[in-house]
mmCIF file of C-alpha atoms and ligand atoms in Angstrom:
data_model
loop_
_atom_site.group_PDB
_atom_site.id
_atom_site.type_symbol
_atom_site.label_atom_id
_atom_site.label_comp_id
_atom_site.label_asym_id
_atom_site.label_seq_id
_atom_site.Cartn_x
_atom_site.Cartn_y
_atom_site.Cartn_z
ATOM 1 C CA MET A 924 0.494 11.806 19.355
ATOM 2 C CA SER A 925 -1.437 10.157 21.233
ATOM 3 C CA ASP A 926 -3.766 13.051 21.568
ATOM 4 C CA VAL A 927 -4.683 12.701 18.017
ATOM 5 C CA ILE A 928 -4.901 8.552 18.646
ATOM 6 C CA ALA A 929 -7.510 8.551 22.031
ATOM 7 C CA GLN A 930 -9.132 11.517 19.877
ATOM 8 C CA ILE A 931 -9.628 9.223 17.461
ATOM 9 C CA ALA A 932 -10.900 6.645 19.105
ATOM 10 C CA GLY A 933 -13.439 8.785 21.056
ATOM 11 C CA LEU A 934 -14.890 9.493 16.942
ATOM 12 C CA LEU A 935 -14.769 5.810 16.967
ATOM 13 C CA LEU A 936 -16.855 5.196 20.131
ATOM 14 C CA GLN A 937 -19.831 8.048 18.907
ATOM 15 C CA ALA A 938 -19.993 6.774 15.672
ATOM 16 C CA ARG A 939 -23.248 5.081 14.859
ATOM 17 C CA ARG A 940 -21.892 3.094 11.223
ATOM 18 C CA SER A 941 -18.366 4.287 9.842
ATOM 19 C CA LEU A 942 -16.726 3.483 7.206
ATOM 20 C CA LEU A 943 -13.011 1.841 7.152
ATOM 21 C CA ILE A 944 -12.413 2.684 3.796
ATOM 22 C CA GLY A 945 -8.527 1.977 2.012
ATOM 23 C CA HIS A 946 -6.876 3.382 -1.295
ATOM 24 C CA MET A 947 -7.370 1.859 -4.938
ATOM 25 C CA ASP A 948 -4.907 -1.424 -5.805
ATOM 26 C CA PRO A 949 -5.415 -2.993 -2.616
ATOM 27 C CA ASP A 950 -2.368 -4.552 -1.041
ATOM 28 C CA GLY A 951 -1.514 -6.242 2.065
ATOM 29 C CA ASP A 952 -0.758 -3.594 4.542
ATOM 30 C CA VAL A 953 -4.829 -1.295 3.520
ATOM 31 C CA ILE A 954 -6.210 -4.764 3.751
ATOM 32 C CA GLY A 955 -4.616 -5.809 6.961
ATOM 33 C CA ALA A 956 -5.012 -2.672 8.003
ATOM 34 C CA VAL A 957 -9.294 -1.519 6.838
ATOM 35 C CA LEU A 958 -9.932 -5.994 8.047
ATOM 36 C CA GLY A 959 -8.009 -5.717 11.229
ATOM 37 C CA LEU A 960 -9.812 -2.450 12.443
ATOM 38 C CA ARG A 961 -13.041 -3.635 11.881
ATOM 39 C CA GLU A 962 -12.962 -6.837 13.117
ATOM 40 C CA ALA A 963 -11.633 -4.766 16.472
ATOM 41 C CA LEU A 964 -14.779 -2.441 16.258
ATOM 42 C CA ARG A 965 -16.718 -4.938 15.712
ATOM 43 C CA ARG A 966 -15.909 -6.661 19.563
ATOM 44 C CA LEU A 967 -17.406 -3.292 20.391
ATOM 45 C CA GLY A 968 -20.382 -3.299 18.795
ATOM 46 C CA LYS A 969 -19.974 -0.633 16.914
ATOM 47 C CA GLU A 970 -20.744 -1.780 12.564
ATOM 48 C CA ALA A 971 -18.063 -0.421 9.873
ATOM 49 C CA VAL A 972 -18.679 -0.952 6.829
ATOM 50 C CA PRO A 973 -14.925 -2.161 5.314
ATOM 51 C CA ALA A 974 -14.414 -1.218 1.260
ATOM 52 C CA LEU A 975 -11.699 -0.575 -0.932
ATOM 53 C CA PRO A 976 -12.779 1.110 -4.389
ATOM 54 C CA ASP A 977 -10.823 -2.016 -6.381
ATOM 55 C CA ARG A 978 -11.787 -5.960 -5.256
ATOM 56 C CA PRO A 979 -8.367 -7.377 -3.401
ATOM 57 C CA PRO A 980 -6.177 -10.175 -4.565
ATOM 58 C CA SER A 981 -8.076 -13.938 -3.752
ATOM 59 C CA LYS A 982 -4.934 -14.806 -1.918
ATOM 60 C CA TYR A 983 -5.969 -12.782 0.797
ATOM 61 C CA ALA A 984 -9.703 -14.598 1.399
ATOM 62 C CA PHE A 985 -7.838 -16.459 4.607
ATOM 63 C CA LEU A 986 -8.114 -12.896 6.836
ATOM 64 C CA PRO A 987 -11.424 -12.937 8.480
ATOM 65 C CA GLY A 988 -13.628 -10.115 7.572
ATOM 66 C CA PHE A 989 -12.527 -11.114 3.652
ATOM 67 C CA ALA A 990 -15.800 -11.658 2.422
ATOM 68 C CA GLU A 991 -17.306 -8.683 4.012
ATOM 69 C CA LEU A 992 -14.895 -6.761 2.190
ATOM 70 C CA THR A 993 -17.484 -4.419 -0.818
ATOM 71 C CA THR A 994 -16.031 -2.078 -3.351
ATOM 72 C CA ALA A 995 -20.154 -0.276 -2.959
ATOM 73 C CA PRO A 996 -20.748 0.560 0.693
ATOM 74 C CA ALA A 997 -24.266 1.656 0.299
ATOM 75 C CA GLY A 998 -26.942 3.244 3.245
ATOM 76 C CA SER A 999 -24.997 6.458 4.827
ATOM 77 C CA PHE A 1000 -22.491 6.674 7.223
ATOM 78 C CA ASP A 1001 -21.397 9.410 9.895
ATOM 79 C CA LEU A 1002 -17.635 8.877 9.898
ATOM 80 C CA PHE A 1003 -15.246 7.704 7.057
ATOM 81 C CA VAL A 1004 -11.908 6.555 8.155
ATOM 82 C CA SER A 1005 -9.260 6.558 5.339
ATOM 83 C CA LEU A 1006 -6.691 3.815 5.776
ATOM 84 C CA ASP A 1007 -2.773 4.071 4.639
ATOM 85 C CA SER A 1008 -4.078 5.657 1.590
ATOM 86 C CA SER A 1009 -1.375 9.420 0.522
ATOM 87 C CA ASP A 1010 -4.412 11.967 -1.521
ATOM 88 C CA THR A 1011 -7.970 11.447 -1.519
ATOM 89 C CA ALA A 1012 -7.897 10.185 -6.096
ATOM 90 C CA ARG A 1013 -6.300 7.242 -4.051
ATOM 91 C CA LEU A 1014 -10.076 6.370 -2.791
ATOM 92 C CA GLU A 1015 -11.826 7.289 -5.424
ATOM 93 C CA PRO A 1016 -15.018 6.872 -6.499
ATOM 94 C CA ILE A 1017 -15.285 6.153 -3.384
ATOM 95 C CA TYR A 1018 -14.381 9.222 -2.244
ATOM 96 C CA SER A 1019 -16.457 12.240 -4.994
ATOM 97 C CA THR A 1020 -19.243 9.718 -4.395
ATOM 98 C CA VAL A 1021 -19.667 8.300 -0.711
ATOM 99 C CA ILE A 1022 -17.799 9.855 1.354
ATOM 100 C CA ALA A 1023 -17.384 14.043 0.017
ATOM 101 C CA PRO A 1024 -21.286 14.401 -0.346
ATOM 102 C CA ALA A 1025 -21.610 13.032 2.798
ATOM 103 C CA GLY A 1026 -20.023 15.718 5.079
ATOM 104 C CA ARG A 1027 -19.116 14.618 7.634
ATOM 105 C CA PRO A 1028 -15.824 13.989 9.794
ATOM 106 C CA VAL A 1029 -13.275 12.369 7.377
ATOM 107 C CA ILE A 1030 -9.689 10.182 9.542
ATOM 108 C CA ASN A 1031 -7.287 9.966 7.745
ATOM 109 C CA ILE A 1032 -4.598 6.706 8.884
ATOM 110 C CA ASP A 1033 -1.201 6.448 7.297
ATOM 111 C CA HIS A 1034 2.628 6.471 6.675
ATOM 112 C CA HIS A 1035 2.685 7.500 4.020
ATOM 113 C CA VAL A 1036 6.116 10.344 4.013
ATOM 114 C CA THR A 1037 3.669 12.011 0.894
ATOM 115 C CA ASN A 1038 0.323 12.391 2.999
ATOM 116 C CA VAL A 1039 -1.434 15.602 2.078
ATOM 117 C CA MET A 1040 -2.876 15.970 5.274
ATOM 118 C CA PHE A 1041 -6.903 15.558 3.742
ATOM 119 C CA GLY A 1042 -8.823 14.570 6.035
ATOM 120 C CA THR A 1043 -10.563 16.320 9.405
ATOM 121 C CA LEU A 1044 -8.127 14.509 11.581
ATOM 122 C CA ASN A 1045 -4.781 13.758 10.099
ATOM 123 C CA TRP A 1046 -2.792 11.027 12.270
ATOM 124 C CA VAL A 1047 -0.065 10.336 9.590
ATOM 125 C CA ASP A 1048 3.676 8.732 11.078
ATOM 126 C CA PRO A 1049 6.122 8.868 8.461
ATOM 127 C CA LYS A 1050 8.212 6.037 10.648
ATOM 128 C CA ALA A 1051 5.452 3.662 10.787
ATOM 129 C CA ALA A 1052 6.755 0.591 8.154
ATOM 130 C CA SER A 1053 2.917 0.112 7.496
ATOM 131 C CA THR A 1054 -0.098 1.359 8.410
ATOM 132 C CA SER A 1055 -1.248 -2.046 10.067
ATOM 133 C CA GLU A 1056 1.371 -1.572 12.786
ATOM 134 C CA MET A 1057 -0.008 1.627 13.683
ATOM 135 C CA ILE A 1058 -3.580 0.114 14.193
ATOM 136 C CA ILE A 1059 -2.295 -1.921 17.315
ATOM 137 C CA SER A 1060 -2.258 1.640 19.011
ATOM 138 C CA LEU A 1061 -6.266 2.869 18.315
ATOM 139 C CA VAL A 1062 -6.880 -0.563 19.289
ATOM 140 C CA ASP A 1063 -4.654 -0.415 22.200
ATOM 141 C CA ALA A 1064 -6.943 2.994 22.866
ATOM 142 C CA LEU A 1065 -10.063 1.250 22.084
ATOM 143 C CA ASP A 1066 -9.454 -1.214 24.997
ATOM 144 C CA VAL A 1067 -9.477 -3.626 22.998
ATOM 145 C CA PRO A 1068 -7.410 -6.965 23.983
ATOM 146 C CA MET A 1069 -5.505 -8.476 21.146
ATOM 147 C CA GLU A 1070 -7.030 -10.950 19.780
ATOM 148 C CA ARG A 1071 -5.868 -14.035 16.790
ATOM 149 C CA GLU A 1072 -9.187 -12.539 14.556
ATOM 150 C CA ILE A 1073 -7.083 -9.125 14.711
ATOM 151 C CA ALA A 1074 -3.700 -9.856 15.092
ATOM 152 C CA LEU A 1075 -3.876 -11.567 11.829
ATOM 153 C CA PRO A 1076 -4.521 -9.074 8.940
ATOM 154 C CA LEU A 1077 -2.316 -6.786 11.315
ATOM 155 C CA LEU A 1078 0.537 -9.371 10.945
ATOM 156 C CA THR A 1079 -0.303 -9.683 7.121
ATOM 157 C CA GLY A 1080 -0.388 -5.710 6.579
ATOM 158 C CA ILE A 1081 2.983 -5.666 8.380
ATOM 159 C CA VAL A 1082 4.973 -8.640 7.125
ATOM 160 C CA MET A 1083 3.866 -7.714 3.200
ATOM 161 C CA ASP A 1084 4.302 -3.987 3.854
ATOM 162 C CA THR A 1085 8.098 -5.068 4.756
ATOM 163 C CA ARG A 1086 8.564 -7.756 2.243
ATOM 164 C CA GLY A 1087 9.513 -9.643 5.087
ATOM 165 C CA PHE A 1088 11.222 -8.116 7.596
ATOM 166 C CA ARG A 1089 14.245 -6.550 4.783
ATOM 167 C CA THR A 1090 12.815 -2.895 4.267
ATOM 168 C CA SER A 1091 14.713 -0.627 5.060
ATOM 169 C CA ASN A 1092 12.424 1.224 7.961
ATOM 170 C CA THR A 1093 11.488 -2.371 9.453
ATOM 171 C CA THR A 1094 12.296 -1.342 12.724
ATOM 172 C CA SER A 1095 12.536 -2.299 16.357
ATOM 173 C CA ASP A 1096 9.470 -1.542 16.816
ATOM 174 C CA THR A 1097 7.968 -3.353 13.981
ATOM 175 C CA LEU A 1098 9.871 -6.521 15.178
ATOM 176 C CA ARG A 1099 8.175 -5.870 18.692
ATOM 177 C CA ALA A 1100 5.103 -5.266 17.245
ATOM 178 C CA ALA A 1101 4.377 -8.919 14.707
ATOM 179 C CA SER A 1102 6.080 -10.493 18.147
ATOM 180 C CA ARG A 1103 2.944 -9.092 20.132
ATOM 181 C CA LEU A 1104 0.572 -9.991 17.145
ATOM 182 C CA MET A 1105 1.966 -13.457 17.720
ATOM 183 C CA ASP A 1106 1.579 -13.772 21.262
ATOM 184 C CA ALA A 1107 -2.617 -13.310 20.105
ATOM 185 C CA GLY A 1108 -2.125 -15.920 18.326
ATOM 186 C CA ALA A 1109 -1.149 -15.204 14.333
ATOM 187 C CA SER A 1110 0.607 -16.998 12.379
ATOM 188 C CA LEU A 1111 3.778 -15.903 10.824
ATOM 189 C CA GLY A 1112 3.781 -19.129 9.269
ATOM 190 C CA GLU A 1113 1.259 -18.470 8.180
ATOM 191 C CA VAL A 1114 1.259 -15.036 6.310
ATOM 192 C CA MET A 1115 4.395 -15.912 4.886
ATOM 193 C CA GLU A 1116 2.960 -18.925 2.797
ATOM 194 C CA ARG A 1117 -0.249 -17.432 2.028
ATOM 195 C CA ALA A 1118 0.801 -13.637 1.337
ATOM 196 C CA LEU A 1119 3.606 -13.367 0.909
ATOM 197 C CA ASN A 1120 5.020 -16.219 -0.837
ATOM 198 C CA SER A 1121 2.253 -17.391 -2.916
ATOM 199 C CA ARG A 1122 1.804 -16.090 -6.907
ATOM 200 C CA PRO A 1123 -0.086 -17.911 -8.856
ATOM 201 C CA TYR A 1124 2.093 -19.267 -12.109
ATOM 202 C CA ALA A 1125 0.296 -16.672 -15.267
ATOM 203 C CA MET A 1126 2.706 -14.110 -12.569
ATOM 204 C CA LEU A 1127 5.427 -16.566 -13.676
ATOM 205 C CA CYS A 1128 4.559 -16.068 -17.120
ATOM 206 C CA LEU A 1129 3.957 -12.376 -17.288
ATOM 207 C CA TRP A 1130 7.405 -12.039 -15.033
ATOM 208 C CA GLY A 1131 9.185 -13.264 -18.684
ATOM 209 C CA LYS A 1132 7.646 -10.938 -20.381
ATOM 210 C CA MET A 1133 8.180 -7.352 -18.209
ATOM 211 C CA LEU A 1134 12.020 -9.168 -18.301
ATOM 212 C CA SER A 1135 12.369 -9.123 -21.692
ATOM 213 C CA THR A 1136 12.145 -5.713 -21.734
ATOM 214 C CA VAL A 1137 13.886 -4.975 -19.022
ATOM 215 C CA ARG A 1138 16.659 -2.323 -19.543
ATOM 216 C CA LEU A 1139 19.719 -0.527 -17.976
ATOM 217 C CA GLU A 1140 20.599 3.287 -18.428
ATOM 218 C CA GLY A 1141 23.186 4.291 -16.316
ATOM 219 C CA ARG A 1142 21.458 3.786 -12.491
ATOM 220 C CA ILE A 1143 18.271 2.961 -13.230
ATOM 221 C CA ALA A 1144 17.429 -0.683 -14.469
ATOM 222 C CA TRP A 1145 13.560 0.067 -15.728
ATOM 223 C CA ALA A 1146 11.311 -2.276 -17.351
ATOM 224 C CA VAL A 1147 7.513 -1.652 -19.124
ATOM 225 C CA LEU A 1148 3.961 -4.148 -18.624
ATOM 226 C CA THR A 1149 1.034 -3.673 -20.468
ATOM 227 C CA PRO A 1150 -2.410 -4.950 -20.423
ATOM 228 C CA ALA A 1151 -1.574 -7.095 -23.754
ATOM 229 C CA MET A 1152 1.254 -9.130 -21.655
ATOM 230 C CA GLN A 1153 -1.209 -9.036 -18.896
ATOM 231 C CA ALA A 1154 -4.151 -10.579 -21.432
ATOM 232 C CA GLU A 1155 -1.561 -13.332 -22.575
ATOM 233 C CA CYS A 1156 -0.733 -14.428 -18.907
ATOM 234 C CA GLY A 1157 -4.031 -15.516 -17.991
ATOM 235 C CA ASN A 1158 -4.306 -11.695 -16.634
ATOM 236 C CA PRO A 1159 -3.632 -12.513 -13.371
ATOM 237 C CA GLU A 1160 -3.636 -10.422 -10.053
ATOM 238 C CA GLU A 1161 -1.900 -8.300 -8.870
ATOM 239 C CA GLY A 1162 -0.783 -5.947 -11.114
ATOM 240 C CA ASP A 1163 3.644 -6.791 -11.491
ATOM 241 C CA GLY A 1164 3.360 -8.563 -8.865
ATOM 242 C CA GLY A 1165 6.136 -7.177 -7.188
ATOM 243 C CA PHE A 1166 8.311 -7.663 -9.979
ATOM 244 C CA ILE A 1167 9.643 -4.415 -9.673
ATOM 245 C CA ASN A 1168 11.998 -5.330 -6.973
ATOM 246 C CA LEU A 1169 13.817 -7.412 -8.085
ATOM 247 C CA LEU A 1170 15.077 -4.603 -10.745
ATOM 248 C CA VAL A 1171 16.126 -2.112 -7.466
ATOM 249 C CA SER A 1172 17.533 -5.725 -6.342
ATOM 250 C CA LEU A 1173 20.427 -5.113 -8.300
ATOM 251 C CA GLN A 1174 24.298 -4.591 -8.238
ATOM 252 C CA GLU A 1175 24.017 -1.969 -11.041
ATOM 253 C CA ALA A 1176 20.713 -0.549 -9.696
ATOM 254 C CA ASP A 1177 20.124 2.555 -7.453
ATOM 255 C CA VAL A 1178 16.781 2.299 -9.334
ATOM 256 C CA GLY A 1179 13.710 0.388 -10.403
ATOM 257 C CA LEU A 1180 11.225 1.631 -12.492
ATOM 258 C CA LEU A 1181 8.554 0.149 -13.763
ATOM 259 C CA PHE A 1182 6.048 1.111 -16.830
ATOM 260 C CA TYR A 1183 2.055 0.917 -16.406
ATOM 261 C CA ASP A 1184 1.554 1.457 -20.458
ATOM 262 C CA LYS A 1185 -2.347 1.197 -19.762
ATOM 263 C CA GLY A 1186 -2.963 2.590 -23.702
ATOM 264 C CA ASP A 1187 -5.550 4.969 -22.746
ATOM 265 C CA HIS A 1188 -2.424 7.536 -23.607
ATOM 266 C CA ALA A 1189 -1.662 7.027 -18.968
ATOM 267 C CA VAL A 1190 1.654 5.151 -17.754
ATOM 268 C CA GLU A 1191 1.303 4.325 -14.166
ATOM 269 C CA VAL A 1192 5.103 4.621 -12.417
ATOM 270 C CA GLY A 1193 5.979 2.436 -10.280
ATOM 271 C CA PHE A 1194 8.989 3.656 -7.832
ATOM 272 C CA ARG A 1195 11.778 1.426 -5.782
ATOM 273 C CA ALA A 1196 15.766 2.448 -4.909
ATOM 274 C CA LYS A 1197 17.467 1.372 -2.856
ATOM 275 C CA PRO A 1198 18.400 2.987 1.495
ATOM 276 C CA GLY A 1199 19.940 6.593 1.092
ATOM 277 C CA ILE A 1200 18.296 7.002 -2.282
ATOM 278 C CA ASP A 1201 14.672 8.915 -2.343
ATOM 279 C CA ILE A 1202 12.731 9.018 -5.390
ATOM 280 C CA SER A 1203 9.026 10.194 -3.287
ATOM 281 C CA GLY A 1204 9.386 13.696 -4.373
ATOM 282 C CA VAL A 1205 10.173 12.520 -7.805
ATOM 283 C CA ALA A 1206 6.447 10.439 -7.548
ATOM 284 C CA PHE A 1207 4.716 13.699 -5.332
ATOM 285 C CA ALA A 1208 6.227 16.429 -7.752
ATOM 286 C CA LEU A 1209 4.108 13.688 -10.804
ATOM 287 C CA GLY A 1210 0.971 13.590 -9.143
ATOM 288 C CA GLY A 1211 1.610 10.211 -6.602
ATOM 289 C CA GLY A 1212 2.507 9.963 -3.869
ATOM 290 C CA GLY A 1213 4.641 6.869 -1.592
ATOM 291 C CA HIS A 1214 7.796 7.112 0.420
ATOM 292 C CA PRO A 1215 11.947 7.294 0.582
ATOM 293 C CA GLN A 1216 11.853 3.891 -1.547
ATOM 294 C CA ALA A 1217 8.760 2.725 -2.815
ATOM 295 C CA ALA A 1218 6.369 5.398 -4.379
ATOM 296 C CA GLY A 1219 3.959 5.817 -7.510
ATOM 297 C CA CYS A 1220 2.234 7.428 -9.826
ATOM 298 C CA THR A 1221 0.413 7.396 -13.120
ATOM 299 C CA VAL A 1222 1.354 11.012 -16.128
ATOM 300 C CA GLU A 1223 -0.457 11.162 -19.033
ATOM 301 C CA GLY A 1224 1.318 10.711 -22.088
ATOM 302 C CA SER A 1225 2.836 8.137 -24.955
ATOM 303 C CA LEU A 1226 5.090 5.684 -22.592
ATOM 304 C CA GLU A 1227 8.504 7.052 -24.836
ATOM 305 C CA GLU A 1228 7.303 10.747 -23.318
ATOM 306 C CA VAL A 1229 6.567 8.965 -20.352
ATOM 307 C CA ARG A 1230 9.956 6.970 -20.129
ATOM 308 C CA ALA A 1231 11.723 10.093 -21.160
ATOM 309 C CA ARG A 1232 10.563 12.496 -18.594
ATOM 310 C CA VAL A 1233 10.317 10.422 -15.837
ATOM 311 C CA LEU A 1234 14.104 8.854 -16.911
ATOM 312 C CA ASP A 1235 15.604 12.584 -16.177
ATOM 313 C CA MET A 1236 13.525 13.704 -13.437
ATOM 314 C CA VAL A 1237 15.057 10.652 -11.463
ATOM 315 C CA ARG A 1238 18.401 11.551 -13.055
ATOM 316 C CA ARG A 1239 17.886 14.582 -11.263
ATOM 317 C CA ALA A 1240 16.795 13.565 -8.220
ATOM 318 C CA ILE A 1241 19.337 10.799 -7.985
ATOM 319 C CA ASP A 1242 22.403 12.436 -8.579
ATOM 320 C CA GLY A 1243 24.580 13.249 -5.585
ATOM 321 C CA GLN A 1244 22.597 11.447 -3.532
ATOM 322 C CA ARG A 1245 24.569 7.983 -2.654
ATOM 323 C CA ALA A 1246 23.017 4.606 -1.669
ATOM 324 C CA LEU A 1247 24.097 3.488 1.986
ATOM 325 C CA TYR A 1248 25.087 -0.188 1.267
ATOM 326 C CA ARG A 1249 27.044 -0.410 -2.123
HETATM 327 P P1 5GP B 528 3.108 0.205 -5.716
HETATM 328 O O1 5GP B 528 4.326 0.046 -6.991
HETATM 329 O O2 5GP B 528 3.831 -1.470 -4.493
HETATM 330 O O3 5GP B 528 1.914 0.248 -6.587
HETATM 331 O O4 5GP B 528 3.284 0.674 -4.873
HETATM 332 C C1 5GP B 528 4.098 1.405 -4.015
HETATM 333 C C2 5GP B 528 3.859 3.305 -3.013
HETATM 334 O O5 5GP B 528 3.466 3.913 -3.027
HETATM 335 C C3 5GP B 528 2.634 2.354 -1.787
HETATM 336 O O6 5GP B 528 3.019 2.775 -0.740
HETATM 337 C C4 5GP B 528 2.073 3.235 -2.636
HETATM 338 O O7 5GP B 528 0.372 3.483 -2.549
HETATM 339 C C5 5GP B 528 1.896 4.427 -3.024
HETATM 340 N N1 5GP B 528 1.864 5.014 -4.742
HETATM 341 C C6 5GP B 528 1.709 3.970 -5.550
HETATM 342 N N2 5GP B 528 1.305 4.378 -6.678
HETATM 343 C C7 5GP B 528 0.913 5.537 -5.948
HETATM 344 C C8 5GP B 528 -0.430 7.111 -6.796
HETATM 345 O O8 5GP B 528 -0.676 7.367 -7.955
HETATM 346 N N3 5GP B 528 -0.308 7.941 -5.630
HETATM 347 C C9 5GP B 528 0.167 8.441 -4.536
HETATM 348 N N4 5GP B 528 -0.307 9.158 -4.767
HETATM 349 N N5 5GP B 528 0.510 6.852 -4.384
HETATM 350 C C10 5GP B 528 1.322 5.601 -5.088
HETATM 351 MN MN1 MN B 529 1.358 0.752 3.573
#
């Protein structure tokens, strides 16, 4: 593992101008990993452009370098670094328009178990609770001292992907990593308040609408979200705002599913599972990906078709699987 990190550090040090890119529908982990690595490279005088396919939620504006994040990277690049993305579809449209035509090396840094190893160089660690946690090792390999401007985005990534150190993939290594970032000047209290414990009033309106759609079918709790519901609530940022985590917290449920009916005969499906249950395979089989307890995909079809198909697949997948603590 340390071999590939040293190779990645070497490529970054050789590059003249690199593009740091993360996945669509950006979350705290991908934003933190992109901005943390960008800040470390800046300390070395290296030009690295931070990019995301979609605009990041405005609550992350407190992170150093947030204003530099672009959805339309311009100019030429001799190196590409993909962060927190398990496949190239999650990097579109930037992958097809900027990365593939350039024909330059792509470094793939990620922690999804479903990663398809699309990079020229792949550093994929499914045991890491976040990609941001992995970037700490890369900052060390680059020989850049850990400082607040690097530490704050990385701590944000760790906190958001572990939902405040609550997910079952949070290890003692995760806590040690967070301690080190706090020692470097990142405030855990600030990250908790600004990133984790923060939502607009409009999101509560949306939760109200999603609550009225919740159904419990056997061990599966599911709910529906539509663009019309979002519009009625003033289009809050951040999709479901973490509502899906409420579904899987139900004592009766082992799996939570959120169906986002986009209206164009395509439904985005969010998956959550209790510790001990693995739904990443279902999301992967449907063209998506994720982690054992958190995954996603987009499925063609009407809401009713997709719901029936996914519920059936999940039922089969969890048959014989048992939650650890219920
Ligand atoms: P969320 O429900 O928070 O959007 O996503 C949960 C996890 O599944 C995240 O790690 C996210 O990267 C992954 N994920 C969500 N949607 C997709 C998708 O369409 N394709 C892939 N490959 N991963 C996804
Ligand atoms: Mn992540």
